[in-house]
Amino acid sequence: MPYVLADYAVRESQGRRYPTEPDPYRSDFQRDIGRILYSKAFRRLAFKTQVFSPYEGDHYRNRLTHTLETAQIARVTASQLHLNSELAEAIALAHDLGHPPFGHQGEDILDGLMENYGGFDHNFQNLRIVIFNEIKSDRFPGLNLTFETLVGLAKGAAARTYLRELYRFDDLSRFDSAEAAVAHLADDLAYTATDFDDYARYHDLSIADLHALPLTLVKRCLPTQVEDPRIAISVCVRNLVSTLVADAITHTKEKVEQAGGPQASRNAVIHAIGLSDEMRPLYGELAAFLRKNMYLDASLKQETLRGAELLQGLFKMEAERRKLDPNDREGYLDLCDYLSGMTDHFALSEEALHKMDKP
């Protein structure tokens, strides 16, 4: 690692569920990165919808490209804060493994279908994938990631409770890290900035359209004297990412200095990571705009909604085929593993296959 780690950074892992011999060439977190990159779940992200269905066009983000953008932001931010960028990258690379096909619509559908079994949450599903579903070795299930990476993935109460009870940890806080907070922030910054890119291209916005948007941050990031809207959008998104990341780094450094600088506690640094008071409302304005005009716009999600609704039929047919008892929670969790692990394309082909099997 080319920089000196701060005292509040994670230097070494506290271990894995199944102890392994040290690797002569890689740190524990580099090994986590490798295990995630070589997993089937990671490869499937290339064929899972981010916002726009892959059938809408080749150039829109998918789960894999979003993941790579998140990892890049996490690496840069962690290194600038003298945190362990390898741990931040590992968490960022695995943070969306549990997402189902058909974007957020698919997640909503599965959440309703699993209502009697705890619902569906992709953060919870992340853990099931890396702990059980992936096959890495004949000596243990799952990827056997470090405790720090697992706790970094356990975002939200349901996921943290699941991990604590599964591993019988009295308290997960000893594995909490500023690196995980950086990965979570990188996720937010990546999808907000790049989803705006997809939104602008989907609507084929002109230069005048871009300047007319009620978004202060976008107006700040738009280039001047650029006539080609495609170039203007590209430059604007690049400026959005760099502006947000630079603000997060500068603001966090200031807050860490106020909390004691090199002697700051890890918990204080975790709470320091974020955007400045000036940037937060501008970022919130952009996020709210995308929520209203992109995520909740029914006209933009017809393709993914049609696909997500297929999950209902697949869920019912698979439950009947497996002869699942309504009280069999583990059986339904396994069924949810199967459906959420599908890519958009596979879900569509499976649906067609089931139709062909019908008399």
XYZ file of N, CA and C in Angstrom, residues 55-289:
705
model
N -32.417 -4.012 -22.343
C -33.111 -3.978 -23.624
C -33.343 -2.546 -24.098
N -33.147 -1.580 -23.191
C -33.316 -0.174 -23.564
C -32.109 0.354 -24.346
N -30.962 -0.283 -24.192
C -29.766 0.184 -24.889
C -28.505 -0.373 -24.255
N -27.419 -0.355 -25.006
C -26.168 -0.956 -24.553
C -25.372 -0.070 -23.597
N -25.646 1.219 -23.578
C -24.761 2.144 -22.875
C -25.239 2.552 -21.488
N -26.390 2.043 -21.055
C -26.861 2.368 -19.710
C -26.148 1.500 -18.682
N -26.071 2.023 -17.469
C -25.416 1.268 -16.403
C -26.157 -0.029 -16.112
N -25.388 -1.041 -15.748
C -25.955 -2.246 -15.158
C -25.348 -2.385 -13.765
N -25.713 -3.430 -13.053
C -25.204 -3.580 -11.695
C -23.685 -3.705 -11.643
N -23.093 -4.318 -12.655
C -21.647 -4.492 -12.652
C -20.932 -3.163 -12.863
N -21.372 -2.380 -13.853
C -20.681 -1.105 -14.095
C -20.862 -0.175 -12.901
N -22.051 -0.198 -12.287
C -22.246 0.614 -11.079
C -21.301 0.159 -9.973
N -21.150 -1.151 -9.805
C -20.263 -1.683 -8.770
C -18.829 -1.236 -8.990
N -18.359 -1.285 -10.230
C -16.992 -0.872 -10.525
C -16.793 0.614 -10.272
N -17.804 1.418 -10.595
C -17.720 2.861 -10.331
C -17.697 3.132 -8.830
N -18.489 2.374 -8.077
C -18.488 2.509 -6.625
C -17.128 2.142 -6.042
N -16.548 1.044 -6.523
C -15.250 0.601 -6.017
C -14.160 1.631 -6.306
N -14.233 2.258 -7.463
C -13.227 3.265 -7.813
C -13.303 4.464 -6.872
N -14.519 4.925 -6.591
C -14.695 6.051 -5.675
C -14.264 5.660 -4.262
N -14.598 4.449 -3.846
C -14.217 3.991 -2.505
C -12.705 3.914 -2.357
N -12.015 3.407 -3.366
C -10.548 3.306 -3.320
C -9.906 4.670 -3.151
N -10.320 5.618 -4.007
C -9.722 6.951 -3.981
C -9.990 7.643 -2.652
N -11.236 7.594 -2.207
C -11.610 8.268 -0.970
C -10.874 7.668 0.226
N -10.839 6.337 0.313
C -10.164 5.683 1.429
C -8.681 6.023 1.455
N -8.040 6.011 0.302
C -6.606 6.299 0.278
C -6.318 7.732 0.700
N -7.161 8.679 0.293
C -6.967 10.073 0.664
C -7.185 10.303 2.163
N -7.976 9.455 2.776
C -8.228 9.562 4.217
C -7.290 8.667 5.025
N -6.321 8.058 4.331
C -5.344 7.155 4.957
C -6.019 5.979 5.643
N -7.077 5.498 4.998
C -7.760 4.287 5.429
C -7.292 3.113 4.577
N -7.731 1.934 4.927
C -7.344 0.736 4.189
C -8.205 0.625 2.924
N -7.640 1.029 1.798
C -8.407 1.049 0.551
C -8.765 -0.356 0.081
N -7.988 -1.361 0.490
C -8.291 -2.736 0.089
C -9.588 -3.220 0.736
N -9.772 -2.899 2.014
C -11.018 -3.268 2.691
C -12.192 -2.498 2.094
N -12.014 -1.191 1.870
C -13.091 -0.390 1.274
C -13.471 -0.935 -0.093
N -12.480 -1.342 -0.880
C -12.755 -1.879 -2.215
C -13.483 -3.213 -2.133
N -13.078 -4.072 -1.212
C -13.743 -5.371 -1.075
C -15.226 -5.200 -0.758
N -15.533 -4.304 0.176
C -16.937 -4.062 0.534
C -17.701 -3.491 -0.650
N -17.070 -2.545 -1.360
C -17.733 -1.921 -2.511
C -18.008 -2.944 -3.613
N -17.080 -3.838 -3.856
C -17.252 -4.820 -4.929
C -18.368 -5.818 -4.634
N -18.630 -6.070 -3.362
C -19.647 -7.066 -3.001
C -20.978 -6.446 -2.600
N -21.084 -5.120 -2.586
C -22.239 -4.484 -1.948
C -23.560 -4.726 -2.680
N -23.527 -5.092 -3.954
C -24.768 -5.292 -4.714
C -24.968 -6.731 -5.186
N -24.194 -7.668 -4.667
C -24.320 -9.057 -5.120
C -25.717 -9.612 -4.887
N -26.400 -9.104 -3.868
C -27.706 -9.643 -3.515
C -28.872 -9.044 -4.266
N -28.612 -8.098 -5.169
C -29.725 -7.502 -5.906
C -30.359 -8.517 -6.863
N -31.674 -8.529 -6.956
C -32.368 -9.442 -7.868
C -32.393 -8.879 -9.285
N -32.954 -9.630 -10.234
C -33.118 -9.076 -11.586
C -34.176 -7.971 -11.594
N -34.155 -7.179 -12.643
C -35.175 -6.154 -12.923
C -35.146 -4.985 -11.930
N -33.950 -4.661 -11.440
C -33.769 -3.443 -10.671
C -34.574 -3.399 -9.385
N -34.917 -2.171 -8.972
C -35.649 -1.993 -7.720
C -37.061 -2.569 -7.803
N -37.609 -2.654 -9.022
C -38.934 -3.264 -9.167
C -38.879 -4.745 -8.788
N -37.799 -5.416 -9.193
C -37.635 -6.820 -8.818
C -37.517 -6.991 -7.317
N -36.812 -6.057 -6.673
C -36.664 -6.117 -5.219
C -38.010 -5.916 -4.527
N -38.806 -4.980 -5.027
C -40.128 -4.733 -4.437
C -41.029 -5.963 -4.569
N -40.981 -6.598 -5.743
C -41.810 -7.787 -5.966
C -41.413 -8.898 -4.999
N -40.114 -9.168 -4.895
C -39.654 -10.234 -4.000
C -39.948 -9.915 -2.537
N -39.869 -8.643 -2.181
C -40.167 -8.248 -0.810
C -41.617 -8.600 -0.465
N -42.523 -8.362 -1.393
C -43.919 -8.717 -1.167
C -44.128 -10.214 -1.125
N -43.474 -10.944 -2.031
C -43.632 -12.397 -2.073
C -43.090 -13.070 -0.817
N -42.059 -12.470 -0.215
C -41.420 -13.045 0.972
C -41.931 -12.420 2.268
N -43.068 -11.749 2.188
C -43.600 -11.016 3.344
C -43.744 -11.911 4.568
N -44.193 -13.142 4.376
C -44.412 -14.049 5.508
C -43.131 -14.694 6.008
N -42.009 -14.401 5.349
C -40.740 -15.038 5.714
C -39.649 -14.009 5.986
N -40.063 -12.809 6.377
C -39.102 -11.770 6.715
C -38.875 -10.747 5.637
N -39.576 -10.885 4.499
C -39.392 -9.931 3.408
C -38.100 -10.175 2.662
N -37.792 -9.264 1.741
C -36.553 -9.361 0.963
C -35.775 -8.063 1.088
N -34.500 -8.186 1.371
C -33.603 -7.040 1.460
C -32.279 -7.440 0.830
N -31.806 -6.658 -0.131
C -30.616 -7.098 -0.863
C -29.371 -7.115 0.023
N -29.346 -6.321 1.096
C -28.206 -6.363 2.010
C -28.166 -7.691 2.774
N -29.333 -8.152 3.206
C -29.449 -9.472 3.821
C -29.045 -10.551 2.815
N -29.493 -10.378 1.564
C -29.201 -11.360 0.534
C -27.710 -11.406 0.201
N -27.037 -10.260 0.279
C -25.581 -10.229 0.089
C -24.902 -11.254 0.989
N -25.327 -11.259 2.259
C -24.698 -12.150 3.231
C -24.974 -13.614 2.907
N -26.186 -13.937 2.521
C -26.494 -15.329 2.175
C -25.633 -15.799 0.999
N -25.388 -14.903 0.062
C -24.589 -15.270 -1.108
C -23.143 -15.555 -0.714
N -22.517 -14.629 0.017
C -21.087 -14.783 0.310
C -20.825 -15.777 1.427
N -21.830 -16.038 2.288
C -21.628 -16.972 3.391
C -21.992 -18.400 3.006
N -23.022 -18.573 2.160
C -23.512 -19.916 1.857
C -23.508 -20.286 0.371
N -24.020 -19.405 -0.469
C -24.403 -19.820 -1.819
C -23.241 -19.986 -2.786
N -22.237 -19.144 -2.688
C -21.080 -19.283 -3.565
C -20.237 -20.484 -3.127
N -19.613 -21.147 -4.081
C -18.780 -22.306 -3.778
C -17.329 -21.938 -4.055
N -16.536 -21.890 -3.002
C -15.126 -21.524 -3.136
C -14.205 -22.695 -2.831
N -14.637 -23.565 -1.925
C -13.749 -24.615 -1.431
C -14.555 -25.838 -1.033
N -13.873 -26.973 -0.962
C -14.520 -28.180 -0.455
C -14.423 -28.257 1.067
N -13.795 -27.249 1.691
C -13.611 -27.251 3.144
C -14.601 -26.354 3.878
N -15.268 -25.465 3.148
C -16.208 -24.560 3.812
C -17.193 -24.017 2.783
N -18.389 -23.623 3.246
C -19.362 -23.014 2.325
C -19.005 -21.554 2.082
N -19.551 -20.996 1.031
C -19.387 -19.573 0.778
C -17.973 -19.160 0.426
N -17.724 -17.860 0.519
C -16.421 -17.303 0.160
C -15.483 -17.174 1.351
N -16.010 -17.385 2.559
C -15.194 -17.286 3.770
C -14.447 -15.949 3.821
N -15.207 -14.869 3.691
C -14.613 -13.530 3.730
C -14.250 -13.151 5.157
N -13.411 -12.134 5.291
C -13.027 -11.650 6.611
C -14.244 -11.089 7.343
N -14.163 -11.083 8.660
C -15.255 -10.526 9.462
C -15.482 -9.056 9.129
N -14.412 -8.320 8.847
C -14.544 -6.894 8.555
C -15.319 -6.655 7.264
N -15.061 -7.466 6.250
C -15.796 -7.324 4.994
C -17.259 -7.713 5.190
N -17.505 -8.799 5.913
C -18.879 -9.238 6.158
C -19.679 -8.178 6.916
N -19.094 -7.613 7.961
C -19.814 -6.600 8.734
C -20.007 -5.344 7.889
N -19.048 -5.037 7.015
C -19.220 -3.913 6.095
C -20.391 -4.119 5.149
N -20.668 -5.384 4.802
C -21.795 -5.699 3.927
C -23.124 -5.737 4.684
N -23.049 -5.904 6.002
C -24.260 -6.022 6.826
C -24.829 -4.638 7.097
N -25.380 -4.043 6.052
C -25.926 -2.689 6.138
C -27.414 -2.785 6.466
N -27.813 -2.221 7.585
C -29.213 -2.283 7.980
C -29.438 -3.275 9.112
N -30.525 -3.078 9.828
C -30.801 -3.870 11.030
C -30.973 -5.355 10.731
N -31.712 -5.689 9.660
C -31.982 -7.101 9.359
C -30.688 -7.849 9.066
N -29.821 -7.245 8.271
C -28.563 -7.901 7.908
C -27.650 -8.031 9.123
N -27.587 -6.996 9.948
C -26.716 -7.049 11.120
C -27.216 -8.084 12.130
N -28.515 -8.154 12.314
C -29.077 -9.153 13.232
C -28.789 -10.562 12.725
N -28.974 -10.771 11.435
C -28.720 -12.080 10.826
C -27.272 -12.509 11.041
N -26.334 -11.592 10.790
C -24.919 -11.921 10.925
C -24.545 -12.153 12.386
N -25.070 -11.329 13.271
C -24.751 -11.475 14.695
C -25.249 -12.817 15.226
N -26.461 -13.200 14.856
C -27.015 -14.458 15.346
C -26.346 -15.659 14.689
N -26.033 -15.542 13.407
C -25.413 -16.656 12.681
C -24.038 -16.983 13.240
N -23.241 -15.937 13.515
C -21.876 -16.139 14.006
C -21.788 -16.077 15.525
N -22.945 -15.841 16.176
C -23.007 -15.771 17.644
C -22.062 -14.704 18.190
N -22.033 -13.573 17.509
C -21.273 -12.431 18.007
C -22.111 -11.690 19.047
N -21.503 -11.354 20.162
C -22.214 -10.525 21.140
C -22.411 -9.110 20.604
N -21.433 -8.639 19.828
C -21.472 -7.261 19.350
C -20.686 -7.172 18.043
N -21.295 -6.575 17.038
C -20.598 -6.424 15.754
C -19.710 -5.189 15.718
N -19.851 -4.296 16.703
C -19.184 -2.993 16.604
C -17.660 -3.102 16.567
N -17.108 -4.187 17.112
C -15.644 -4.308 17.073
C -15.133 -4.541 15.654
N -16.033 -4.896 14.735
C -15.645 -5.067 13.338
C -16.065 -3.884 12.470
N -16.793 -2.921 13.047
C -17.208 -1.747 12.276
C -15.976 -0.948 11.863
N -16.050 -0.315 10.710
C -14.870 0.383 10.197
C -15.252 1.641 9.436
N -14.317 2.582 9.424
C -14.476 3.772 8.596
C -14.433 3.389 7.123
N -13.733 2.304 6.811
C -13.666 1.832 5.429
C -15.049 1.432 4.922
N -15.854 0.808 5.784
C -17.218 0.457 5.389
C -18.047 1.709 5.160
N -17.879 2.715 6.020
C -18.612 3.974 5.844
C -18.239 4.636 4.523
N -16.971 4.549 4.139
C -16.528 5.096 2.856
C -17.181 4.340 1.704
N -17.237 3.019 1.790
C -17.864 2.224 0.723
C -19.347 2.561 0.590
N -20.031 2.745 1.703
C -21.454 3.086 1.655
C -21.668 4.464 1.037
N -20.812 5.425 1.391
C -20.919 6.757 0.798
C -20.606 6.697 -0.692
N -19.598 5.921 -1.066
C -19.224 5.789 -2.478
C -20.380 5.247 -3.301
N -21.137 4.320 -2.747
C -22.317 3.774 -3.416
C -23.316 4.887 -3.709
N -23.614 5.694 -2.703
C -24.578 6.792 -2.881
C -24.105 7.787 -3.938
N -22.852 8.189 -3.848
C -22.333 9.185 -4.782
C -22.284 8.631 -6.201
N -21.888 7.369 -6.324
C -21.761 6.768 -7.659
C -23.109 6.683 -8.345
N -24.118 6.138 -7.665
C -25.380 5.936 -8.383
C -26.114 7.245 -8.630
N -25.950 8.228 -7.754
C -26.643 9.491 -7.989
C -26.042 10.229 -9.179
N -24.731 10.325 -9.228
C -24.081 11.042 -10.331
C -24.277 10.320 -11.661
N -24.089 9.013 -11.669
C -24.144 8.291 -12.942
C -25.574 7.999 -13.384
N -26.507 7.898 -12.431
C -27.907 7.763 -12.834
C -28.382 9.039 -13.530
N -27.843 10.174 -13.113
C -28.177 11.412 -13.826
C -27.663 11.336 -15.269
N -26.503 10.744 -15.458
C -25.963 10.542 -16.799
C -26.939 9.730 -17.645
N -27.416 8.609 -17.110
C -28.360 7.766 -17.842
C -29.673 8.502 -18.098
N -30.122 9.257 -17.107
C -31.364 10.023 -17.260
C -31.239 11.028 -18.401
N -30.143 11.780 -18.420
C -29.953 12.816 -19.436
C -29.854 12.200 -20.832
N -29.188 11.066 -20.936
C -29.028 10.429 -22.249
C -30.338 9.776 -22.705
N -31.062 9.194 -21.755
C -32.336 8.571 -22.104
C -33.299 9.597 -22.689
N -33.309 10.792 -22.111
C -34.220 11.847 -22.568
C -33.613 12.706 -23.678
N -32.378 12.377 -24.059
C -31.720 13.102 -25.147
C -31.778 14.620 -24.898
N -31.362 15.025 -23.700
C -31.464 16.425 -23.314
C -30.531 17.307 -24.139
N -31.027 18.434 -24.529
C -30.223 19.421 -25.259
C -29.469 20.288 -24.260
N -28.596 21.143 -24.777
C -27.875 22.080 -23.912
C -28.869 22.968 -23.166
N -29.871 23.447 -23.878
C -30.886 24.296 -23.244
C -31.640 23.527 -22.166
N -31.959 22.250 -22.440
C -32.650 21.423 -21.453
C -31.815 21.275 -20.185
N -30.532 21.051 -20.374
C -29.635 20.854 -19.232
C -29.577 22.098 -18.348
N -29.483 23.261 -18.996
C -29.402 24.513 -18.240
C -30.739 24.845 -17.579
N -31.826 24.312 -18.116
C -33.153 24.611 -17.563
C -33.509 23.735 -16.366
N -32.737 22.700 -16.115
C -33.042 21.814 -14.994
C -32.922 22.576 -13.667
N -33.838 22.329 -12.736
C -33.809 23.032 -11.446
C -32.817 22.400 -10.478
N -31.570 22.246 -10.929
C -30.561 21.532 -10.149
C -29.299 22.387 -10.042
N -29.080 22.963 -8.902
C -27.951 23.870 -8.698
C -26.619 23.172 -8.948
N -26.485 21.949 -8.436
C -25.224 21.232 -8.567
C -24.922 20.903 -10.024
N -25.943 20.513 -10.776
C -25.743 20.227 -12.197
C -25.320 21.479 -12.942
N -25.953 22.600 -12.656
C -25.588 23.858 -13.320
C -24.154 24.247 -13.026
N -23.704 23.979 -11.795
C -22.312 24.263 -11.443
C -21.340 23.400 -12.231
N -21.775 22.184 -12.545
C -20.872 21.220 -13.171
C -20.946 21.219 -14.697
N -21.930 21.920 -15.253
C -22.034 21.972 -16.713
C -20.889 22.791 -17.296
N -20.278 22.317 -18.371
C -19.208 23.083 -19.004
C -19.778 24.273 -19.770
N -18.998 25.294 -19.894
C -19.395 26.453 -20.697
C -18.807 26.328 -22.096
N -19.477 26.932 -23.048
C -19.008 26.981 -24.436
C -18.830 25.591 -25.048
N -19.709 24.666 -24.677
C -19.745 23.341 -25.298
C -21.085 23.215 -26.001
N -21.059 22.954 -27.291
C -22.295 22.922 -28.071
C -22.871 21.526 -28.235
N -22.025 20.508 -28.152
C -22.492 19.129 -28.315
C -23.041 18.630 -26.980
N -24.352 18.320 -26.900
C -24.933 17.901 -25.619
C -24.341 16.607 -25.086
N -23.909 15.703 -25.964
C -23.313 14.457 -25.491
C -22.021 14.730 -24.737
N -21.225 15.644 -25.284
C -19.981 16.009 -24.601
C -20.294 16.757 -23.304
N -21.284 17.643 -23.364
C -21.654 18.420 -22.180
C -22.094 17.498 -21.046
N -22.875 16.467 -21.373
C -23.335 15.524 -20.353
C -22.152 14.761 -19.757
N -21.248 14.305 -20.616
C -20.087 13.556 -20.141
C -19.228 14.399 -19.196
N -18.973 15.641 -19.601
C -18.156 16.526 -18.769
C -18.887 16.843 -17.463
N -20.184 17.076 -17.562
C -20.976 17.386 -16.374
C -20.923 16.245 -15.367
N -21.088 15.019 -15.813
C -21.080 13.875 -14.911
C -19.693 13.674 -14.312
N -18.669 13.862 -15.126
C -17.301 13.778 -14.600
C -17.088 14.821 -13.507
N -17.578 16.035 -13.750
C -17.452 17.099 -12.757
C -18.290 16.803 -11.510
N -19.472 16.200 -11.716
C -20.311 15.820 -10.573
C -19.574 14.859 -9.650
N -18.995 13.817 -10.240
C -18.287 12.820 -9.435
C -17.101 13.458 -8.718
N -16.282 14.202 -9.440
C -15.094 14.791 -8.816
C -15.472 15.819 -7.758
N -16.536 16.585 -7.995
C -16.979 17.591 -7.016
C -17.456 16.932 -5.732
N -18.277 15.890 -5.867
C -18.807 15.203 -4.695
C -17.706 14.489 -3.918
N -16.821 13.814 -4.621
C -15.746 13.079 -3.948
C -14.794 14.048 -3.250
N -14.421 15.128 -3.944
C -13.523 16.117 -3.341
C -14.145 16.739 -2.099
N -15.439 17.026 -2.157
C -16.124 17.598 -1.001
C -16.122 16.614 0.168
N -16.413 15.349 -0.118
C -16.441 14.339 0.944
C -15.067 14.197 1.596
N -14.016 14.182 0.787
C -12.658 14.039 1.324
C -12.281 15.254 2.175
N -12.499 16.449 1.631
C -12.128 17.672 2.346
C -12.912 17.816 3.645
N -14.227 17.598 3.556
C -15.071 17.731 4.741
C -14.685 16.715 5.814
N -14.451 15.471 5.404
C -14.112 14.431 6.368
C -12.779 14.716 7.036
N -11.808 15.176 6.267
C -10.507 15.528 6.855
C -10.664 16.615 7.917
N -11.484 17.604 7.635
C -11.713 18.678 8.597
C -12.373 18.151 9.869
N -13.382 17.273 9.696
C -14.088 16.733 10.854
C -13.169 15.816 11.676
N -12.317 15.060 10.991
C -11.382 14.183 11.702
C -10.386 15.018 12.497
N -9.930 16.112 11.910
C -9.000 16.997 12.603
C -9.651 17.567 13.864
N -10.909 17.928 13.747
C -11.632 18.452 14.911
C -11.836 17.378 15.981
N -11.898 16.109 15.536
C -12.118 14.995 16.471
C -10.826 14.481 17.092
N -9.698 15.096 16.739
C -8.432 14.670 17.339
C -7.343 14.340 16.358
N -7.623 14.520 15.068
C -6.599 14.266 14.054
C -6.125 12.828 14.092
N -4.809 12.594 14.082
C -4.284 11.220 14.081
C -4.728 10.413 15.299
N -5.094 11.104 16.383
C -5.525 10.414 17.597
C -7.047 10.220 17.660
N -7.745 10.590 16.596
C -9.205 10.438 16.581
C -9.581 8.965 16.713
N -10.684 8.707 17.392
C -11.146 7.321 17.533
C -11.771 6.847 16.224
N -11.782 5.540 16.051
C -12.380 4.978 14.840
C -13.858 5.342 14.739
N -14.545 5.316 15.866
C -15.965 5.650 15.869
C -16.195 7.100 15.459
N -15.321 7.995 15.916
C -15.447 9.410 15.541
C -15.240 9.589 14.046
N -14.299 8.848 13.478
C -14.037 8.952 12.040
C -15.212 8.399 11.245
N -15.796 7.299 11.712
C -16.966 6.730 11.036
C -18.063 7.785 10.918
N -18.304 8.507 11.991
C -19.364 9.519 11.995
C -18.961 10.791 11.251
N -17.669 10.956 10.999
C -17.207 12.151 10.287
C -17.349 12.034 8.781
N -17.414 10.809 8.274
C -17.400 10.585 6.828
C -18.720 11.033 6.208
N -18.639 11.922 5.242
C -19.845 12.404 4.570
C -19.588 13.701 3.845
N -20.652 14.302 3.343
C -20.571 15.554 2.609
C -20.674 16.745 3.556
N -20.218 17.876 3.090
C -20.238 19.097 3.889
C -21.659 19.633 4.043
N -21.836 20.548 4.984
C -23.147 21.165 5.199
C -23.620 21.910 3.958
N -22.683 22.468 3.190
C -23.051 23.184 1.968
C -23.456 22.226 0.860
N -22.758 21.084 0.762
C -23.002 20.159 -0.341
C -24.219 19.278 -0.120
N -24.525 18.942 1.115
C -25.621 18.002 1.374
C -26.951 18.419 0.756
N -27.395 19.668 0.907
C -28.685 20.026 0.282
C -28.637 20.012 -1.242
N -27.473 20.319 -1.813
C -27.352 20.283 -3.277
C -27.409 18.845 -3.780
N -26.745 17.970 -3.058
C -26.806 16.547 -3.387
C -28.225 16.027 -3.190
N -28.862 16.429 -2.096
C -30.233 15.999 -1.818
C -31.205 16.455 -2.879
N -30.974 17.653 -3.410
C -31.819 18.192 -4.487
C -31.727 17.307 -5.724
N -30.511 16.890 -6.075
C -30.314 16.020 -7.233
C -30.918 14.641 -6.985
N -30.697 14.094 -5.788
C -31.240 12.772 -5.464
C -32.768 12.779 -5.500
N -33.384 13.843 -4.974
C -34.846 13.944 -4.972
C -35.386 14.076 -6.390
N -34.666 14.811 -7.229
C -35.076 14.970 -8.630
C -35.079 13.612 -9.337
